[in-house]
Short mmCIF file of C-alpha atoms and ligand atoms in Angstrom, two decimals:
data_model
loop_
_atom_site.label_atom_id
_atom_site.label_comp_id
_atom_site.label_asym_id
_atom_site.label_seq_id
_atom_site.Cartn_x
_atom_site.Cartn_y
_atom_site.Cartn_z
CA UNK A 570 -3.64 -6.54 -30.41
CA UNK A 571 -2.81 -8.29 -34.00
CA UNK A 572 -5.52 -10.49 -34.65
CA UNK A 573 -3.77 -13.70 -34.78
CA UNK A 574 -2.03 -13.08 -31.40
CA UNK A 575 -3.44 -15.07 -28.40
CA UNK A 576 -4.63 -12.62 -26.11
CA UNK A 577 -2.68 -12.47 -22.70
CA UNK A 578 -4.12 -14.64 -19.76
CA UNK A 579 -4.94 -12.31 -16.63
CA UNK A 580 -5.77 -13.22 -12.99
CA UNK A 581 -8.34 -11.03 -11.33
CA UNK A 582 -9.09 -11.62 -7.89
CA UNK A 583 -11.84 -9.68 -6.13
CA UNK A 584 -11.44 -8.54 -2.53
CA UNK A 585 -14.77 -6.98 -2.05
CA UNK A 586 -14.98 -3.15 -1.11
CA UNK A 587 -17.29 -0.28 -3.41
CA UNK A 588 -16.82 -1.69 -6.76
CA UNK A 589 -18.67 -5.05 -5.59
CA UNK A 590 -20.99 -3.04 -3.15
CA UNK A 591 -24.59 -3.11 -4.11
CA UNK A 592 -28.24 -3.21 -1.92
CA UNK A 593 -30.40 -1.15 -0.15
CA UNK A 594 -30.30 0.46 3.13
CA UNK A 595 -26.52 0.89 2.74
CA UNK A 596 -24.56 -0.98 0.02
CA UNK A 597 -22.25 -3.91 1.13
CA UNK A 598 -19.69 -6.03 -0.67
CA UNK A 599 -21.97 -8.65 -2.91
CA UNK A 600 -20.57 -8.79 -6.29
CA UNK A 601 -18.16 -11.78 -7.17
CA UNK A 602 -14.67 -11.55 -9.17
CA UNK A 603 -16.35 -13.25 -12.05
CA UNK A 604 -20.11 -10.94 -11.85
CA UNK A 605 -17.62 -8.03 -11.96
CA UNK A 606 -15.58 -9.39 -15.13
CA UNK A 607 -18.71 -10.60 -16.98
CA UNK A 608 -20.39 -6.85 -16.61
CA UNK A 609 -17.71 -5.56 -18.85
CA UNK A 610 -17.91 -6.90 -22.50
CA UNK A 611 -14.66 -4.89 -23.41
CA UNK A 612 -12.30 -6.99 -21.23
CA UNK A 613 -12.72 -10.12 -23.76
CA UNK A 614 -11.14 -7.96 -26.47
CA UNK A 615 -7.79 -7.41 -24.15
CA UNK A 616 -7.48 -10.19 -22.45
CA UNK A 617 -8.56 -14.25 -21.46
CA UNK A 618 -9.36 -13.40 -17.95
CA UNK A 619 -9.61 -15.81 -15.01
CA UNK A 620 -11.93 -13.94 -12.35
CA UNK A 621 -12.34 -15.55 -8.95
CA UNK A 622 -13.30 -14.29 -5.39
CA UNK A 623 -10.36 -14.03 -2.61
CA UNK A 624 -12.43 -12.03 0.01
CA UNK A 625 -15.87 -10.38 0.05
CA UNK A 626 -15.25 -7.47 2.65
CA UNK A 627 -14.63 -4.13 2.97
CA UNK A 628 -10.94 -3.24 2.68
CA UNK A 629 -10.58 -2.19 6.24
CA UNK A 630 -11.01 -5.46 7.39
CA UNK A 631 -8.08 -7.13 5.38
CA UNK A 632 -4.90 -8.04 7.52
CA UNK A 633 -1.12 -8.53 6.84
CA UNK A 634 -2.28 -12.39 6.68
CA UNK A 635 -4.85 -11.90 4.10
CA UNK A 636 -1.70 -10.10 1.84
CA UNK A 637 0.82 -12.78 2.74
CA UNK A 638 -1.87 -15.24 1.23
CA UNK A 639 -2.89 -13.36 -1.54
CA UNK A 640 0.78 -12.86 -2.70
CA UNK A 641 1.20 -16.69 -2.88
CA UNK A 642 -2.10 -16.75 -4.84
CA UNK A 643 -0.93 -14.10 -7.15
CA UNK A 644 3.05 -15.76 -7.47
CA UNK A 645 0.80 -19.10 -8.07
CA UNK A 646 -1.04 -17.86 -11.31
CA UNK A 647 2.11 -16.57 -12.78
CA UNK A 648 3.91 -19.74 -12.35
CA UNK A 649 0.55 -21.52 -14.08
CA UNK A 650 0.72 -18.63 -17.28
CA UNK A 651 -0.96 -15.82 -16.35
CA UNK A 652 0.97 -12.40 -17.83
CA UNK A 653 -0.44 -10.25 -15.10
CA UNK A 654 -2.86 -9.81 -11.89
CA UNK A 655 -5.39 -7.42 -11.34
CA UNK A 656 -6.89 -6.85 -7.67
CA UNK A 657 -10.27 -5.47 -7.21
CA UNK A 658 -10.87 -4.05 -3.64
CA UNK A 659 -12.26 -1.41 -1.67
CA UNK A 660 -10.58 2.05 -1.76
CA UNK A 661 -9.90 2.78 1.98
CA UNK A 662 -6.78 0.36 2.20
CA UNK A 663 -5.43 0.56 -1.48
CA UNK A 664 -2.34 2.47 -0.70
CA UNK A 665 -1.59 0.02 2.00
CA UNK A 666 -2.20 -3.40 0.20
CA UNK A 667 -0.54 -2.10 -2.92
CA UNK A 668 2.58 -1.11 -0.75
CA UNK A 669 2.39 -4.85 0.83
CA UNK A 670 2.25 -6.70 -2.23
CA UNK A 671 5.20 -4.42 -3.90
CA UNK A 672 7.47 -5.70 -1.22
CA UNK A 673 5.94 -9.18 -0.86
CA UNK A 674 5.73 -9.95 -4.77
CA UNK A 675 9.39 -9.94 -6.56
CA UNK A 676 8.08 -10.73 -10.15
CA UNK A 677 7.86 -9.09 -13.71
CA UNK A 678 4.41 -9.73 -14.55
CA UNK A 679 2.59 -6.59 -13.63
CA UNK A 680 0.34 -6.70 -10.30
CA UNK A 681 -2.79 -3.82 -10.29
CA UNK A 682 -4.70 -2.84 -8.02
CA UNK A 683 -7.87 -0.76 -8.82
CA UNK A 684 -11.24 -0.40 -7.26
CA UNK A 685 -14.25 2.52 -7.15
CA UNK A 686 -15.23 5.14 -5.62
CA UNK A 687 -18.95 5.28 -6.94
CA UNK A 688 -20.53 1.93 -6.29
CA UNK A 689 -22.45 -0.05 -9.12
CA UNK A 690 -25.86 1.48 -7.74
CA UNK A 691 -25.06 5.20 -8.38
CA UNK A 692 -24.86 7.01 -11.91
CA UNK A 693 -21.40 7.64 -13.15
CA UNK A 694 -20.08 4.52 -11.49
CA UNK A 695 -16.40 4.26 -12.03
CA UNK A 696 -15.59 0.78 -11.54
CA UNK A 697 -16.29 -0.84 -15.13
CA UNK A 698 -13.85 1.86 -16.53
CA UNK A 699 -11.22 1.24 -13.42
CA UNK A 700 -11.39 -2.19 -14.12
CA UNK A 701 -11.14 -2.25 -17.88
CA UNK A 702 -8.05 0.08 -17.35
CA UNK A 703 -6.65 -1.76 -15.20
CA UNK A 704 -6.55 -5.28 -17.25
CA UNK A 705 -5.31 -2.98 -20.28
CA UNK A 706 -2.18 -2.18 -17.80
CA UNK A 707 -2.17 -6.15 -16.87
CA UNK A 708 -1.84 -6.81 -20.54
CA UNK A 709 0.72 -4.39 -21.30
CA UNK A 710 4.13 -5.80 -21.91
CA UNK A 711 4.96 -2.03 -21.19
CA UNK A 712 3.80 -2.49 -17.32
CA UNK A 713 6.56 -5.48 -16.62
CA UNK A 714 8.69 -4.98 -14.29
CA UNK A 715 6.51 -1.83 -12.64
CA UNK A 716 6.20 -3.55 -9.42
CA UNK A 717 2.65 -3.62 -7.93
CA UNK A 718 0.69 -0.32 -9.60
CA UNK A 719 -2.49 1.46 -8.86
CA UNK A 720 -4.66 2.03 -11.94
CA UNK A 721 -7.54 4.62 -11.22
CA UNK A 722 -9.29 7.22 -13.07
CA UNK A 723 -7.13 6.26 -16.13
CA UNK A 724 -3.83 6.91 -13.99
CA UNK A 725 -1.00 4.69 -13.27
CA UNK A 726 0.61 5.33 -9.93
CA UNK A 727 3.27 3.51 -8.22
CA UNK A 728 2.69 1.67 -5.14
CA UNK A 729 5.49 3.13 -3.03
CA UNK A 730 3.86 6.53 -3.77
CA UNK A 731 0.38 6.52 -3.90
CA UNK A 732 -2.19 7.91 -1.31
CA UNK A 733 -6.00 8.15 -1.04
CA UNK A 734 -6.63 12.02 -0.60
CA UNK A 735 -10.44 12.34 -1.07
CA UNK A 736 -13.32 11.02 0.67
CA UNK A 737 -15.40 10.46 -2.36
CA UNK A 738 -13.73 11.84 -5.46
CA UNK A 739 -13.07 9.56 -8.41
CA UNK A 740 -9.75 11.41 -8.76
CA UNK A 741 -8.52 10.39 -4.88
CA UNK A 742 -5.70 8.69 -5.64
CA UNK A 743 -2.46 11.04 -5.98
CA UNK A 744 0.93 10.43 -5.97
CA UNK A 745 2.56 13.63 -4.18
CA UNK A 746 6.52 12.65 -4.48
CA UNK A 747 6.79 11.63 -8.16
CA UNK A 748 2.86 12.16 -9.99
CA UNK A 749 1.62 9.29 -11.85
CA UNK A 750 4.24 7.06 -13.48
CA UNK A 751 1.79 6.72 -16.79
CA UNK A 752 -1.88 6.54 -18.03
CA UNK A 753 -4.27 5.00 -20.27
CA UNK A 754 -5.80 6.82 -23.19
CA UNK A 755 -8.33 5.09 -25.64
CA UNK A 756 -7.35 1.82 -24.51
CA UNK A 757 -3.25 2.40 -25.09
CA UNK A 758 -1.11 2.32 -21.70
CA UNK A 759 1.30 4.92 -21.56
CA UNK A 760 4.44 4.48 -18.92
CA UNK A 761 6.22 7.69 -18.73
CA UNK A 762 8.49 6.95 -15.36
CA UNK A 763 9.45 4.17 -14.10
CA UNK A 764 10.46 3.73 -10.30
CA UNK A 765 13.82 3.03 -9.34
CA UNK A 766 15.28 -0.20 -7.03
CA UNK A 767 12.99 -2.93 -5.64
CA UNK A 768 12.48 -4.49 -2.19
CA UNK A 769 11.69 -7.73 -1.69
CA UNK A 770 10.74 -9.27 1.95
CA UNK A 771 9.89 -12.87 3.17
CA UNK A 772 8.26 -13.13 6.07
CA UNK A 773 7.36 -16.64 7.35
CA UNK A 774 3.75 -17.74 5.88
CA UNK A 775 1.42 -18.38 9.14
CA UNK A 776 4.26 -16.38 11.37
CA UNK A 777 3.95 -14.78 14.42
CA UNK A 778 2.12 -11.41 14.40
CA UNK A 779 4.50 -8.48 15.33
CA UNK A 780 1.63 -5.25 15.96
CA UNK A 781 3.15 -1.83 15.11
CA UNK A 782 1.38 1.14 16.23
CA UNK A 783 0.48 4.02 14.50
CA UNK A 784 0.82 7.26 16.72
CA UNK A 785 0.02 11.07 15.36
CA UNK A 786 1.41 13.47 17.43
CA UNK A 787 -0.77 16.50 18.23
CA UNK A 788 -1.17 19.89 19.40
CA UNK A 789 -0.64 20.22 23.29
CA UNK A 790 -0.89 16.23 23.47
CA UNK A 791 2.08 14.75 26.10
CA UNK A 792 1.77 11.36 24.32
CA UNK A 793 0.45 9.72 27.86
CA UNK A 794 -0.75 6.47 26.07
CA UNK A 795 2.64 5.60 24.81
CA UNK A 796 3.80 3.89 27.97
CA UNK A 797 0.79 1.18 27.81
CA UNK A 798 1.94 0.23 24.05
CA UNK A 799 4.61 -2.93 25.46
CA UNK A 800 1.51 -4.15 28.07
CA UNK A 801 -0.78 -4.01 24.74
CA UNK A 802 1.30 -6.51 23.00
CA UNK A 803 2.84 -3.67 20.40
CA UNK A 804 6.49 -4.45 19.35
CA UNK A 805 7.06 -1.39 17.37
CA UNK A 806 5.99 2.04 16.82
CA UNK A 807 6.04 4.36 14.16
CA UNK A 808 5.38 8.00 15.28
CA UNK A 809 3.98 10.40 12.67
CA UNK A 810 5.31 13.65 13.82
CA UNK A 811 4.77 16.98 13.16
CA UNK A 812 6.35 19.01 9.99
CA UNK A 813 9.59 17.64 9.57
CA UNK A 814 9.27 15.37 12.08
CA UNK A 815 8.55 17.02 15.59
CA UNK A 816 6.94 16.35 18.98
CA UNK A 817 6.04 18.52 21.85
CA UNK A 818 9.18 18.25 24.37
CA UNK A 819 6.79 16.10 26.63
CA UNK A 820 6.55 13.23 24.33
CA UNK A 821 10.14 13.25 24.21
CA UNK A 822 11.08 10.91 27.39
CA UNK A 823 8.52 8.46 26.53
CA UNK A 824 9.26 8.16 23.63
CA UNK A 825 13.04 7.67 24.29
CA UNK A 826 12.31 5.15 26.67
CA UNK A 827 9.94 2.98 24.29
CA UNK A 828 13.06 3.19 21.67
CA UNK A 829 14.84 1.34 24.41
CA UNK A 830 13.04 -1.59 23.83
CA UNK A 831 11.53 -1.43 20.25
CA UNK A 832 12.28 -0.15 16.67
CA UNK A 833 10.31 3.28 17.04
CA UNK A 834 10.40 4.93 13.60
CA UNK A 835 10.06 8.76 13.01
CA UNK A 836 7.89 9.69 10.08
CA UNK A 837 6.05 12.93 9.32
CA UNK A 838 2.21 13.40 9.44
CA UNK A 839 2.26 15.84 6.60
CA UNK A 840 2.21 13.08 3.96
CA UNK A 841 4.77 14.20 1.59
CA UNK A 842 8.92 14.73 1.88
CA UNK A 843 11.51 13.00 3.74
CA UNK A 844 11.23 12.84 7.54
CA UNK A 845 14.22 15.90 8.43
CA UNK A 846 17.73 14.01 10.05
CA UNK A 847 20.02 17.46 10.63
CA UNK A 848 18.19 20.86 10.88
CA UNK A 849 16.33 21.53 13.85
CA UNK A 850 17.82 21.37 17.35
CA UNK A 851 15.11 22.09 20.12
CA UNK A 852 14.18 19.85 22.42
CA UNK A 853 11.58 17.48 20.55
CA UNK A 854 13.15 18.16 17.46
CA UNK A 855 14.05 15.45 14.75
CA UNK A 856 17.65 15.83 15.94
CA UNK A 857 16.93 15.31 19.34
CA UNK A 858 14.42 12.25 18.62
CA UNK A 859 17.06 10.74 16.36
CA UNK A 860 19.88 11.42 18.84
CA UNK A 861 17.73 9.21 21.68
CA UNK A 862 17.70 6.26 19.30
CA UNK A 863 14.38 6.80 16.80
CA UNK A 864 14.64 5.79 13.04
CA UNK A 865 14.18 8.37 10.78
CA UNK A 866 11.22 6.96 8.19
CA UNK A 867 12.71 8.74 5.08
CA UNK A 868 10.39 9.12 1.87
CA UNK A 869 7.38 7.00 3.79
CA UNK A 870 4.25 8.10 5.45
CA UNK A 871 3.23 6.64 8.63
CA UNK A 872 1.08 3.88 6.99
CA UNK A 873 3.72 2.76 4.63
CA UNK A 874 6.14 3.18 7.21
CA UNK A 875 3.97 0.99 9.62
CA UNK A 876 3.88 -1.86 7.05
CA UNK A 877 7.54 -1.95 6.26
CA UNK A 878 8.43 -2.24 9.98
CA UNK A 879 5.59 -5.01 10.45
CA UNK A 880 6.89 -7.21 7.65
CA UNK A 881 10.75 -6.60 8.42
CA UNK A 882 10.00 -7.56 12.06
CA UNK A 883 8.13 -10.62 10.81
CA UNK A 884 10.90 -11.96 8.25
CA UNK A 885 13.29 -11.42 11.73
CA UNK A 886 14.96 -8.52 10.98
CA UNK A 887 17.19 -6.91 13.63
CA UNK A 888 18.08 -3.17 14.17
CA UNK A 889 20.76 -2.70 11.57
CA UNK A 890 18.27 -4.02 9.01
CA UNK A 891 15.62 -1.98 9.99
CA UNK A 892 17.54 1.18 10.02
CA UNK A 893 18.96 0.40 6.75
CA UNK A 894 15.60 -0.85 4.67
CA UNK A 895 14.50 2.93 6.11
CA UNK A 896 17.43 4.53 4.42
CA UNK A 897 17.43 3.01 1.45
CA UNK A 898 13.84 1.13 0.83
CA UNK A 899 14.56 0.18 -2.52
CA UNK A 900 18.03 -0.75 -3.08
CA UNK A 901 19.00 -0.39 -7.16
N1 LIG B 1842 -14.99 3.07 0.49
C1 LIG B 1842 -14.32 1.99 0.41
C2 LIG B 1842 -14.34 1.67 -0.99
O1 LIG B 1842 -13.93 2.44 -1.75
C3 LIG B 1842 -15.14 0.87 1.38
C4 LIG B 1842 -13.74 0.04 1.59
O2 LIG B 1842 -12.72 0.06 1.57
O3 LIG B 1842 -13.93 -1.45 1.35
O4 LIG B 1842 -14.42 0.55 -1.54
#
């Protein structure tokens, strides 16, 4: 920053998680957004930060309604002059929350999601370094237009690719499809690649919940729980199939029946690579399932496909729009 320049205004919203967890007998989220920021004096050299606590919970407690409200709060902060937003939260669901925020907020100001793998009571706690790096990225002109990104372990990951890959490692976040899109070195933000295309979805605030189930196909299972889904209130399903998009033959009739009444999306349980569409022809193969009305998830894994389908259903999308969104999730 040139000394005479006014530092950028950055909003920090804390949601809880390991980064804010302290105490004895098992840590719990206790530190507020203000506590997290005031622990890192270096932040004042980078930005003028306005911190607050949006939620105080483990990240598995967050819901789509919370994220829709959070997206509104982020947009309000941008309207009031903030040039970037940092969300601190539990790492367990960062690959989901960042993906949803990326779809909900269509602004050039960067949105950075971060957290910690080692809580503040442990030697080598990574929260302060991650939060400082997140504020640096949020303050950087070069991060404008990237959408929502995850900053962790000095790497920058696009929300559309990132996944949590390890239970404890500070290097848990990986982007199998593309690698990190940038990094932070001695406070300098380097963007190496920019994600192509953008999708914006506007679900109605306070709209009806449209529950989507996520089901993983497994060796020897016939999917006997599947016919129960409509009775349980589910209005959509994402199947994490084996390999390129395969299930045991015993599951096929059940999936076909569901696809007659609700969108059923075919993803892969492998965690990376597009689901196949025209390679295998055996019963239970991707060609068999797609011929029976399932929708290919394209590049999206099961967790992200479930969220895209949930948001599309909440915004009133019909079958054509749903198929189109999975075929081309990020139009240019
Ligand atoms: N292990 C989690 C974390 O990293 C707990 C959570 O997601 O809240 O914060």
